[in-house]
PDB file of C-alpha atoms in Angstrom:
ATOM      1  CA  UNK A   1      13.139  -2.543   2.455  1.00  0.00           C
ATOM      2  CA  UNK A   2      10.021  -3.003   4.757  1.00  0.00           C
ATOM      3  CA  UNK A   3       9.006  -6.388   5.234  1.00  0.00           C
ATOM      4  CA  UNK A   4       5.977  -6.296   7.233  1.00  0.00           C
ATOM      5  CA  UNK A   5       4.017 -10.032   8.934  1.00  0.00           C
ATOM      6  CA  UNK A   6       0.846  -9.877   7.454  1.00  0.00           C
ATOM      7  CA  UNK A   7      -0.367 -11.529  10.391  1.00  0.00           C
ATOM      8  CA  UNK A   8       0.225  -7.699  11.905  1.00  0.00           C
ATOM      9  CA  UNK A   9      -1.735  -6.474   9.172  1.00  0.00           C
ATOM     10  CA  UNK A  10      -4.741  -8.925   9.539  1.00  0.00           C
ATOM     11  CA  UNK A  11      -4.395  -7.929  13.457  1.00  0.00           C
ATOM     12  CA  UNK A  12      -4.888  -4.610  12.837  1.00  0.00           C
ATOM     13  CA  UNK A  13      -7.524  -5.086  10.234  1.00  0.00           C
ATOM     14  CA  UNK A  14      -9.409  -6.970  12.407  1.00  0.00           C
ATOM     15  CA  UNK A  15      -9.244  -4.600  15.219  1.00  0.00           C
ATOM     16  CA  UNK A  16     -10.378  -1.685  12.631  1.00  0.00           C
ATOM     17  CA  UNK A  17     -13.516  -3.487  11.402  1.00  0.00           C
ATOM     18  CA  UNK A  18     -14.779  -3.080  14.208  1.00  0.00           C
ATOM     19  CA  UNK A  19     -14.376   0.606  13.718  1.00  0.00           C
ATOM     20  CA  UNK A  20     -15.277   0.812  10.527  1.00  0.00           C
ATOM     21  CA  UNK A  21     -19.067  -0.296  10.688  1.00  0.00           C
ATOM     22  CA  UNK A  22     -19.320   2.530  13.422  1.00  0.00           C
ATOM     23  CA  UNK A  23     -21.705   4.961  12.358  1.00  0.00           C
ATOM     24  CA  UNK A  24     -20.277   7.772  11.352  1.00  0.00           C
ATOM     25  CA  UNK A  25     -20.755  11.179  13.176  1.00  0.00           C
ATOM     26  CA  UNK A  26     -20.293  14.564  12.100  1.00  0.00           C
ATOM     27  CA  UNK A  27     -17.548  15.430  14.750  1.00  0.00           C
ATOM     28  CA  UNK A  28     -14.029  15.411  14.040  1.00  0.00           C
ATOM     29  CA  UNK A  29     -11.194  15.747  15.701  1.00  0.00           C
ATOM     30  CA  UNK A  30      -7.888  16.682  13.416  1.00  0.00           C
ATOM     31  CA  UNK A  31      -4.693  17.603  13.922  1.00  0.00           C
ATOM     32  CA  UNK A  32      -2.599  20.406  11.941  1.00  0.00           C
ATOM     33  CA  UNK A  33      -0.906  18.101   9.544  1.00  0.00           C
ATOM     34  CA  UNK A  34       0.601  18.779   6.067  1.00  0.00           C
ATOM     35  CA  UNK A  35      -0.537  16.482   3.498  1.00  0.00           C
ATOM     36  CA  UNK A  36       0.600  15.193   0.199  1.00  0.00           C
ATOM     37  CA  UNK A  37      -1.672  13.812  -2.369  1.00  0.00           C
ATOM     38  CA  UNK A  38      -0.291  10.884  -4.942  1.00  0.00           C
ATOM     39  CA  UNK A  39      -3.001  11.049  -7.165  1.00  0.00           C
ATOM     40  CA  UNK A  40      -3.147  10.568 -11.293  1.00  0.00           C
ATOM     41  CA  UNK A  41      -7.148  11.275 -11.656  1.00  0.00           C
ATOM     42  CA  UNK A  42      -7.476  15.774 -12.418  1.00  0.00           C
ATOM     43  CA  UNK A  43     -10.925  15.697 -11.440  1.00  0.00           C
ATOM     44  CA  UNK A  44     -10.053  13.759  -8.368  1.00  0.00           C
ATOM     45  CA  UNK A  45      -7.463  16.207  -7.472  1.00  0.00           C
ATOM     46  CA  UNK A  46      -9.558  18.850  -7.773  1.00  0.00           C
ATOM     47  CA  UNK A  47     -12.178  17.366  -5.775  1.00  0.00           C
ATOM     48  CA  UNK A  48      -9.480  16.236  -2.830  1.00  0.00           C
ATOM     49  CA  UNK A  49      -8.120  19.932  -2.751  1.00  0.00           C
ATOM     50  CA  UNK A  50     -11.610  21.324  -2.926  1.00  0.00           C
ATOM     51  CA  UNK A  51     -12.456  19.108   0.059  1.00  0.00           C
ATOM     52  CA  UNK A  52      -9.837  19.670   2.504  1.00  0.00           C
ATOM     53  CA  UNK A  53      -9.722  23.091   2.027  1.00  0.00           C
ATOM     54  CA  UNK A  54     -12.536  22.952   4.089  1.00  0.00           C
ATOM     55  CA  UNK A  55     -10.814  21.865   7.159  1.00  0.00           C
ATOM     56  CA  UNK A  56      -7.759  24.556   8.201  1.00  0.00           C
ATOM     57  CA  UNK A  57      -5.823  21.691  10.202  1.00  0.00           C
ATOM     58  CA  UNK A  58      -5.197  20.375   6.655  1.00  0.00           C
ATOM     59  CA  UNK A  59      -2.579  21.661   4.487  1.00  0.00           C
ATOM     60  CA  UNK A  60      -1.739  20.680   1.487  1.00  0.00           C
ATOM     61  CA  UNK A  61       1.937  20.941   0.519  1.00  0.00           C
ATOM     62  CA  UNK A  62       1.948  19.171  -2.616  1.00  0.00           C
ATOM     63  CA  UNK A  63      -0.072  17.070  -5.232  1.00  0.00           C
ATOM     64  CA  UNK A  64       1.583  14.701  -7.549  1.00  0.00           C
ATOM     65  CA  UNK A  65       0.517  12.142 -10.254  1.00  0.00           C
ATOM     66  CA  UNK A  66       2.709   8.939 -10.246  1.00  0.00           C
ATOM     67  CA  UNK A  67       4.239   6.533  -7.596  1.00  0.00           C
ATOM     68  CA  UNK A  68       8.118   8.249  -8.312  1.00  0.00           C
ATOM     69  CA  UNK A  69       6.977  11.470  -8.122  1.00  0.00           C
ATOM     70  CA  UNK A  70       5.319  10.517  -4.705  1.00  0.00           C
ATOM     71  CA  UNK A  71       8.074   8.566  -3.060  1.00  0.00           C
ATOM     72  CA  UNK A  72      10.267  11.517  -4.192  1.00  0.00           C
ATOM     73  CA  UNK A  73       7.944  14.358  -2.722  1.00  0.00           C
ATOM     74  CA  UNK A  74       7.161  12.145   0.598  1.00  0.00           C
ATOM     75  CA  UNK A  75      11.065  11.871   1.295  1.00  0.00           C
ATOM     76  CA  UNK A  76      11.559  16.118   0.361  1.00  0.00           C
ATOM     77  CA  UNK A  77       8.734  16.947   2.556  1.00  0.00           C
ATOM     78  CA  UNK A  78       8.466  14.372   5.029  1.00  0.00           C
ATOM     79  CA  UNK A  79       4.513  15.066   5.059  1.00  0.00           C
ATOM     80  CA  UNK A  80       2.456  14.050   8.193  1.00  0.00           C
ATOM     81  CA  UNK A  81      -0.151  12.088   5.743  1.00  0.00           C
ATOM     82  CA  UNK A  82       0.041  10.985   2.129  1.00  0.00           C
ATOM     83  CA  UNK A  83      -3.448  10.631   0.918  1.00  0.00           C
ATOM     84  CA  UNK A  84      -2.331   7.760  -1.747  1.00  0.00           C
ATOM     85  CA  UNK A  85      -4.050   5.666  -4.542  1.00  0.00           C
ATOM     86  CA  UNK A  86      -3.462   2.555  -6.084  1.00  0.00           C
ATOM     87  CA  UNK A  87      -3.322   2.471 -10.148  1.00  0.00           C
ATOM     88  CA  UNK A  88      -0.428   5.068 -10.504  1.00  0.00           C
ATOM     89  CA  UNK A  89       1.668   5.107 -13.442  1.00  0.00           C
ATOM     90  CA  UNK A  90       4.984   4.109 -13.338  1.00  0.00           C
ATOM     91  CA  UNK A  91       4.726   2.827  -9.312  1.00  0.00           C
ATOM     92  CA  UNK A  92       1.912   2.032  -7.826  1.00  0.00           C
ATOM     93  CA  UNK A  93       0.286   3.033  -5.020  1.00  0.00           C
ATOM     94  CA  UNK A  94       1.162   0.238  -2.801  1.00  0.00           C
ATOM     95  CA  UNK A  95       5.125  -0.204  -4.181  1.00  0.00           C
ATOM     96  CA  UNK A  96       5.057   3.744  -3.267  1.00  0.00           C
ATOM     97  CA  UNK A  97       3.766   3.076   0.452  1.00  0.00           C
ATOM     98  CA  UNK A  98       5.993   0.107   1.395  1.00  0.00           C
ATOM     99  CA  UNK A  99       9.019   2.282   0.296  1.00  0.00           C
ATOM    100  CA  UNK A 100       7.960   5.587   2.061  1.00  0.00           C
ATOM    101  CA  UNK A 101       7.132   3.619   5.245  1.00  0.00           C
ATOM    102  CA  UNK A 102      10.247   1.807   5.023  1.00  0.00           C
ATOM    103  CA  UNK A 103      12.281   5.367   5.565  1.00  0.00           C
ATOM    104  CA  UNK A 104       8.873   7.831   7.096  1.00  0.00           C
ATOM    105  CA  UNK A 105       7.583   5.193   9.645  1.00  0.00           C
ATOM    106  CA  UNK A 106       5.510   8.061  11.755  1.00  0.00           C
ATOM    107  CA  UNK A 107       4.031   9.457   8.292  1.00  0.00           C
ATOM    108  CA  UNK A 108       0.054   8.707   7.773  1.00  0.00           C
ATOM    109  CA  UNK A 109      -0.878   6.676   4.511  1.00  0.00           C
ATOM    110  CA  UNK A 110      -4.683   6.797   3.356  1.00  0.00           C
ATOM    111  CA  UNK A 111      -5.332   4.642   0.903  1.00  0.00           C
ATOM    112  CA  UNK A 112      -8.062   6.703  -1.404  1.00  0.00           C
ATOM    113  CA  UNK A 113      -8.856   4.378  -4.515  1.00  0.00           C
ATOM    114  CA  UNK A 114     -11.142   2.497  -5.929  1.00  0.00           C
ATOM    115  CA  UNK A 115      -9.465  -0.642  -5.812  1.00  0.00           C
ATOM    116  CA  UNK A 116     -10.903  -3.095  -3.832  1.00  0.00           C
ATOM    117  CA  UNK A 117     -10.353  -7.088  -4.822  1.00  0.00           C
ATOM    118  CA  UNK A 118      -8.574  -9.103  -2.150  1.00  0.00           C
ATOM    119  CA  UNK A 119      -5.457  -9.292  -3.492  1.00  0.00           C
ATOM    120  CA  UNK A 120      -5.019  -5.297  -3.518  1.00  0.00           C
ATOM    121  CA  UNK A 121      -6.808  -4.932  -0.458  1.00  0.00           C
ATOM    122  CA  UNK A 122      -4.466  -7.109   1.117  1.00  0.00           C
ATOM    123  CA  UNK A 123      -1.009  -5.796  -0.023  1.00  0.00           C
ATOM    124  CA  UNK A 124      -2.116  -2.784   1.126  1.00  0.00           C
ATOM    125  CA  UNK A 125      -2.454  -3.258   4.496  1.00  0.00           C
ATOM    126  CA  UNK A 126       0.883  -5.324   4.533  1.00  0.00           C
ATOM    127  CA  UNK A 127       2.467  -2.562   2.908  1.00  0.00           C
ATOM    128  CA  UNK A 128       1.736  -0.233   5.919  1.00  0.00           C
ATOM    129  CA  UNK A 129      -1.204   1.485   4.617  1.00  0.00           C
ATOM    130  CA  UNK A 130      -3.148   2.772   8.347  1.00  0.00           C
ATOM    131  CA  UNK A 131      -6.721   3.436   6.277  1.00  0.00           C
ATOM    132  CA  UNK A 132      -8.262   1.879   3.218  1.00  0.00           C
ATOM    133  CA  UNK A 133     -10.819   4.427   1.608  1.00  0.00           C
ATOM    134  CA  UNK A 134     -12.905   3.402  -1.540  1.00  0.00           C
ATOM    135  CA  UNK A 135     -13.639   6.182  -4.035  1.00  0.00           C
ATOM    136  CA  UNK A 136     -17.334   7.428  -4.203  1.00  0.00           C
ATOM    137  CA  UNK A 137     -18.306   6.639  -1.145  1.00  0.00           C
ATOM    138  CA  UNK A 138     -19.653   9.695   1.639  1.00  0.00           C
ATOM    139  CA  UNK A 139     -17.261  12.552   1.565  1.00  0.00           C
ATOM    140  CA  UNK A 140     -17.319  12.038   5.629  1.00  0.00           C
ATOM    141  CA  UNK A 141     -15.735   9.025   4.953  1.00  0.00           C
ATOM    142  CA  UNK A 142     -12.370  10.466   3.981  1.00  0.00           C
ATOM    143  CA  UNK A 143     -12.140  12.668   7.064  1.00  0.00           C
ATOM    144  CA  UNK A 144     -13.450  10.222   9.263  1.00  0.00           C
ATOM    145  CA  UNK A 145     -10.291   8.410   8.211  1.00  0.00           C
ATOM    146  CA  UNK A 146      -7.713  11.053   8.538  1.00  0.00           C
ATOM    147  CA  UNK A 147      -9.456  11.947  12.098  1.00  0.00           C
ATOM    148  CA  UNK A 148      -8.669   7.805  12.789  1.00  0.00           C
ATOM    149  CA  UNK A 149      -5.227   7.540  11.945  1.00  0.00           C
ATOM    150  CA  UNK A 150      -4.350  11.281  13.891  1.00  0.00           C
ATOM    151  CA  UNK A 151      -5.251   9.613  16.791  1.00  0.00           C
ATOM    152  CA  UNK A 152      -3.272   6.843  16.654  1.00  0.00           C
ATOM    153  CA  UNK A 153      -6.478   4.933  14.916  1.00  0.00           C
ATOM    154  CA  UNK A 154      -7.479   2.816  11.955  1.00  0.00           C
ATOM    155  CA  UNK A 155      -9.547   2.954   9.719  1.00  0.00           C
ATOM    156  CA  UNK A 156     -11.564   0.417   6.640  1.00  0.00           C
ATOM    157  CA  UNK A 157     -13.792   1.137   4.170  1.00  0.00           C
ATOM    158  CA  UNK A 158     -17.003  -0.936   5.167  1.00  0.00           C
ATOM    159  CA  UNK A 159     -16.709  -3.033   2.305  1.00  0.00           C
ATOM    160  CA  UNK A 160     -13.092  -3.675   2.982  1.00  0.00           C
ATOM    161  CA  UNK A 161     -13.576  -4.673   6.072  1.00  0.00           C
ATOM    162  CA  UNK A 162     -16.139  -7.586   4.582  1.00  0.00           C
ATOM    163  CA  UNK A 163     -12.977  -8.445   2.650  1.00  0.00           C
ATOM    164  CA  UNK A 164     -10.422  -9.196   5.713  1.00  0.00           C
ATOM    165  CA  UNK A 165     -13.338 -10.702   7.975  1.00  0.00           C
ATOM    166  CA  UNK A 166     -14.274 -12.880   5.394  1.00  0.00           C
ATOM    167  CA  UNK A 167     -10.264 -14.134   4.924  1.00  0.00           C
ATOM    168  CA  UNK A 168      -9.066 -13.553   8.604  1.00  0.00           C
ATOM    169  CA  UNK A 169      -9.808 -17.365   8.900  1.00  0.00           C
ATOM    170  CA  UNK A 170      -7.886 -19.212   5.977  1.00  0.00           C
ATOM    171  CA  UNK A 171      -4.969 -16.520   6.022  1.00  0.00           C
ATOM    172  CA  UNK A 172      -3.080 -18.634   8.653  1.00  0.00           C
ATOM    173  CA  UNK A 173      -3.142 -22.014   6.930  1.00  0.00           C
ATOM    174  CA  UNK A 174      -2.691 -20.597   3.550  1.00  0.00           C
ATOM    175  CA  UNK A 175       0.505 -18.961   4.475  1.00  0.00           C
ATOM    176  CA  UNK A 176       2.273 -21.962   6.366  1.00  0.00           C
ATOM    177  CA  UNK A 177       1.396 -24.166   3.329  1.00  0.00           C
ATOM    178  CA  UNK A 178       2.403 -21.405   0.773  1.00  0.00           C
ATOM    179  CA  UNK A 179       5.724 -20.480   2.551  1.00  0.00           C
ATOM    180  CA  UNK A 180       6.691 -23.434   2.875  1.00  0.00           C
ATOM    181  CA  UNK A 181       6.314 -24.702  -0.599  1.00  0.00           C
ATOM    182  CA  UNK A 182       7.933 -21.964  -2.255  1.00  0.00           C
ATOM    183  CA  UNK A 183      10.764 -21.642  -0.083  1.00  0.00           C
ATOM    184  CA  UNK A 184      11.906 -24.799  -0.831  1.00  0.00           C
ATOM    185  CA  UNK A 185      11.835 -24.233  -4.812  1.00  0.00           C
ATOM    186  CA  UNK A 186      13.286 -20.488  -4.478  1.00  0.00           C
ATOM    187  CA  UNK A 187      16.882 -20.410  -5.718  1.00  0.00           C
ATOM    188  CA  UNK A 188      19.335 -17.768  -3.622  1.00  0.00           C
ATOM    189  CA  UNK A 189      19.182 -15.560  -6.932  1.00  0.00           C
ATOM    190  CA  UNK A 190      15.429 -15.994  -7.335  1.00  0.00           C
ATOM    191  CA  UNK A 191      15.093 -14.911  -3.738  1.00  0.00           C
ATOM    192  CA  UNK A 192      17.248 -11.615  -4.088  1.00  0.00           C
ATOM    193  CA  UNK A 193      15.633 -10.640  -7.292  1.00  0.00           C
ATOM    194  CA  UNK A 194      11.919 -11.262  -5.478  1.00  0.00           C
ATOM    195  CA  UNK A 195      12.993  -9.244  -2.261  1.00  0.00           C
ATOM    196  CA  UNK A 196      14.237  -6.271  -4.955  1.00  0.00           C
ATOM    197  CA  UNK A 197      10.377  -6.623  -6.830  1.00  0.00           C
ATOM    198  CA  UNK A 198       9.140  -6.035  -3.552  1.00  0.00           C
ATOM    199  CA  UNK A 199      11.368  -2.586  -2.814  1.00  0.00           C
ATOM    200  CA  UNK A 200       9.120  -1.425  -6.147  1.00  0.00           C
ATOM    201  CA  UNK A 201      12.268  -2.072  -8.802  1.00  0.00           C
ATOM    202  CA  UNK A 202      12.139  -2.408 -12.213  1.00  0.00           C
ATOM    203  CA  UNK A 203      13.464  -4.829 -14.138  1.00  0.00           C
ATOM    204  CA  UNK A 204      16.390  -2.732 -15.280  1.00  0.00           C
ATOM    205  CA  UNK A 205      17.116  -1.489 -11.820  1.00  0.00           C
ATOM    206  CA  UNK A 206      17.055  -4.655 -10.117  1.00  0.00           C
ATOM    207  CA  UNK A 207      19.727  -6.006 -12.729  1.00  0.00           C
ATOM    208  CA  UNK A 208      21.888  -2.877 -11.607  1.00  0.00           C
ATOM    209  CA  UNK A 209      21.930  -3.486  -7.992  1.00  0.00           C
ATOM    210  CA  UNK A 210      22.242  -7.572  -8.976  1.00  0.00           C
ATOM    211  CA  UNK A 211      25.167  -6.515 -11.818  1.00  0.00           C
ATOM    212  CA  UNK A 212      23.337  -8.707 -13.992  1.00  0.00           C
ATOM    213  CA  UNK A 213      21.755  -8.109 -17.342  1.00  0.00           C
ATOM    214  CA  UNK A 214      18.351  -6.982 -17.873  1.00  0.00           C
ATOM    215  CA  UNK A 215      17.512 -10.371 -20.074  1.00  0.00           C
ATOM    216  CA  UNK A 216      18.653 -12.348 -17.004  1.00  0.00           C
ATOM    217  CA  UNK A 217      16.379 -10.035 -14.523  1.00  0.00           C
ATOM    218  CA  UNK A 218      13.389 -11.506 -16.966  1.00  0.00           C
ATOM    219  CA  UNK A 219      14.405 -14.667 -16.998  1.00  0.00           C
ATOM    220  CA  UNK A 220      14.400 -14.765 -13.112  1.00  0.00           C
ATOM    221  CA  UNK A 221      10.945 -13.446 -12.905  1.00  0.00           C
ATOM    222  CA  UNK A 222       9.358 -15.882 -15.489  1.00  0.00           C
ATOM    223  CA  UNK A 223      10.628 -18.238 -13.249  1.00  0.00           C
ATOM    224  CA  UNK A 224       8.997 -16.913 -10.001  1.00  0.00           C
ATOM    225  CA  UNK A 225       6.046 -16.505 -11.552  1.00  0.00           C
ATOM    226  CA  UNK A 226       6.052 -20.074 -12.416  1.00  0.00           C
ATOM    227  CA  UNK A 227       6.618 -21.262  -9.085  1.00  0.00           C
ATOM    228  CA  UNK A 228       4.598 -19.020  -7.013  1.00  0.00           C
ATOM    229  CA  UNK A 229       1.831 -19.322 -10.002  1.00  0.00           C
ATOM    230  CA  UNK A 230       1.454 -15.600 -10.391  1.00  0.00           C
ATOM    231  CA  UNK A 231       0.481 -14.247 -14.110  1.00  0.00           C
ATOM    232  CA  UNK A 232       2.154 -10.735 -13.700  1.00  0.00           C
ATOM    233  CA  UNK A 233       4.669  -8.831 -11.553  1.00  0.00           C
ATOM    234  CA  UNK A 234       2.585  -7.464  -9.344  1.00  0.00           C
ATOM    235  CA  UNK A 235       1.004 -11.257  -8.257  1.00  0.00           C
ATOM    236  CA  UNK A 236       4.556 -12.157  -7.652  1.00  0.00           C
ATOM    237  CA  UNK A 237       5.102  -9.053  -4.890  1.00  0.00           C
ATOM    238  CA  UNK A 238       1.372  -9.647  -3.291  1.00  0.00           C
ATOM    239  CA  UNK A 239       2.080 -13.391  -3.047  1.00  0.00           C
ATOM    240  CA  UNK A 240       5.152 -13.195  -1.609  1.00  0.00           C
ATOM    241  CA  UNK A 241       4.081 -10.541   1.003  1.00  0.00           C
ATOM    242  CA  UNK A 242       1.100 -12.584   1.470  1.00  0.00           C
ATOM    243  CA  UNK A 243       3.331 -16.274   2.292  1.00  0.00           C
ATOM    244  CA  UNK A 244       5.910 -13.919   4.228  1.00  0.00           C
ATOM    245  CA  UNK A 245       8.751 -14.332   2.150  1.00  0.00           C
ATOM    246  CA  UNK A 246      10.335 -11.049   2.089  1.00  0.00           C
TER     247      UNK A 246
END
C-alpha cells in the first residue's frame, strides 16, 4: 500500500504552481517513453492517440478503459507514463495511481480529466499523481506536462493550481485537528478495513483478506463514514489520506 504525507503533496504542489502559470512555449523537450492510456471516453482516445502520434518520442503501447484493466496493463508493461483519468469504471483513476505507484515508483502518472473539485484534486496529488491536466484546455497543455514530469518536473493545470494555493494555508490545522479526532474513535478493525479502502478494495475483497463476511465489511464502512462524516466510499479514502491516517 502507498501511504503518501500530503504535506509532500502540498510541497510539491506548491512548488509546481509556480510552474504552471508559466507561459507556455512551443518548445519541448521529450524523452522516448512508452505510454499507456487508462481512459473510458472513445472519442477521447481517439483524440489522445491522434495527438501523440505527432511526437515520435511517444509510443503508445496500450490503451485501456477501466481502473483494473489499467493497474493490470501498468504492472505487464511497466510503461514509462500512464496518461490516467479519474471517473473510470470499476476503479478509479486515483485508486488505480496509488496502487501502480505503490509497486512502479519511477513510472510517470498524468492526470488527464476533467475533474477538478478540491477533494479530487487533492487525492490526486497524495496518490502520487506528478501532473494534473484538465480536459479541454490547449492541446500544448498535455505535452507541456509530459515534457515536465520527463525532466524530473511538475506540472498543474492553472486552475488547479488556484485550488492548492487557495488551501495550502488551512491544510496544516485541518489535518492535526482531523487526525486527531478520528484516531481516537477508530476501532483496530475499523482501521484495517479503512487502510484496505485505501489499496482500492472492494467490499468483497477486503472481507477476503479480513476473513470476514461481506455484511460485516458494510457494516464497518457505515461506521467510518459516520465518524469521519463522509457520505460515500470514496469521501472515506480522500479523508483519510487527507488527515494522514493510512
Amino acid at each position: 500500500m502507498l501511504c503518501l504525507n500530503l504535506y509532500a503533496s502540498i510541497g510539491m504542489a506548491k512548488r509546481s504552481c509556480r510552474a504552471a502559470i508559466i507561459p507556455v512555449t512551443p518548445q519541448y523537450n521529450l524523452l522516448s517513453w512508452r505510454v499507456l492510456v487508462v481512459e473510458d471516453d472513445p472519442l477521447m482516445q481517439l483524440g489522445i492517440r491522434q495527438l501523440l502520434n505527432e511526437y515520435s518520442e511517444l509510443s503508445i503501447i496500450e490503451i485501456v478503459a477501466n481502473g483494473y484493466l489499467g493497474i493490470e496493463a501498468a504492472l505487464r508493461h511497466h510503461p514509462d507514463l500512464i496518461l490516467m483519468d479519474i471517473g473510470l469504471p470499476g476503479v478509479d483513476g486515483i485508486a488505480a495511481t496509488q496502487r501502480i505507484k505503490a509497486e512502479l515508483p519511477q513510472t510517470k502518472i498524468v492526470m488527464l480529466t476533467s475533474h477538478t473539485n478540491e477533494t479530487e484534486v487533492l487525492a490526486a496529488l497524495a496518490g502520487g499523481a506528478d501532473a494534473y491536466c484538465v480536459k479541454g484546455r490547449s492541446i500544448n497543455a498535455l505535452i507541456t506536462a509530459i515534457s515536465a514530469v520527463a525532466h524530473e518536473g511538475l506540472y498543474l493545470d492553472a486552475k488547479v493550481a488556484q485550488i492548492i494555493v487557495q488551501n495550502c494555508q488551512t491544510i496544516q490545522s485541518h489535518q492535526s485537528r482531523t487526525n486527531a479526532a478520528a484516531i481516537s474513535t477508530l476501532s483496530d478493525r475499523e482501521k484495517d478495513v479503512l487502510n484496505l479502502l485505501v489499496e482500492g478494495l472492494s467490499n468483497p475483497e477486503i472481507a477476503k483478506r479480513l476473513y470476514i463476511s461481506p455484511h460485516t465489511v458494510r457494516g464497518h464502512m457505515r461506521s467510518l463514514m459516520k465518524k469521519l462524516t463522509a457520505n460515500d466510499r470514496v469521501q472515506v479514502a480522500v479523508k483519510a489520506l487527507r488527515a494522514g491516517l493510512v
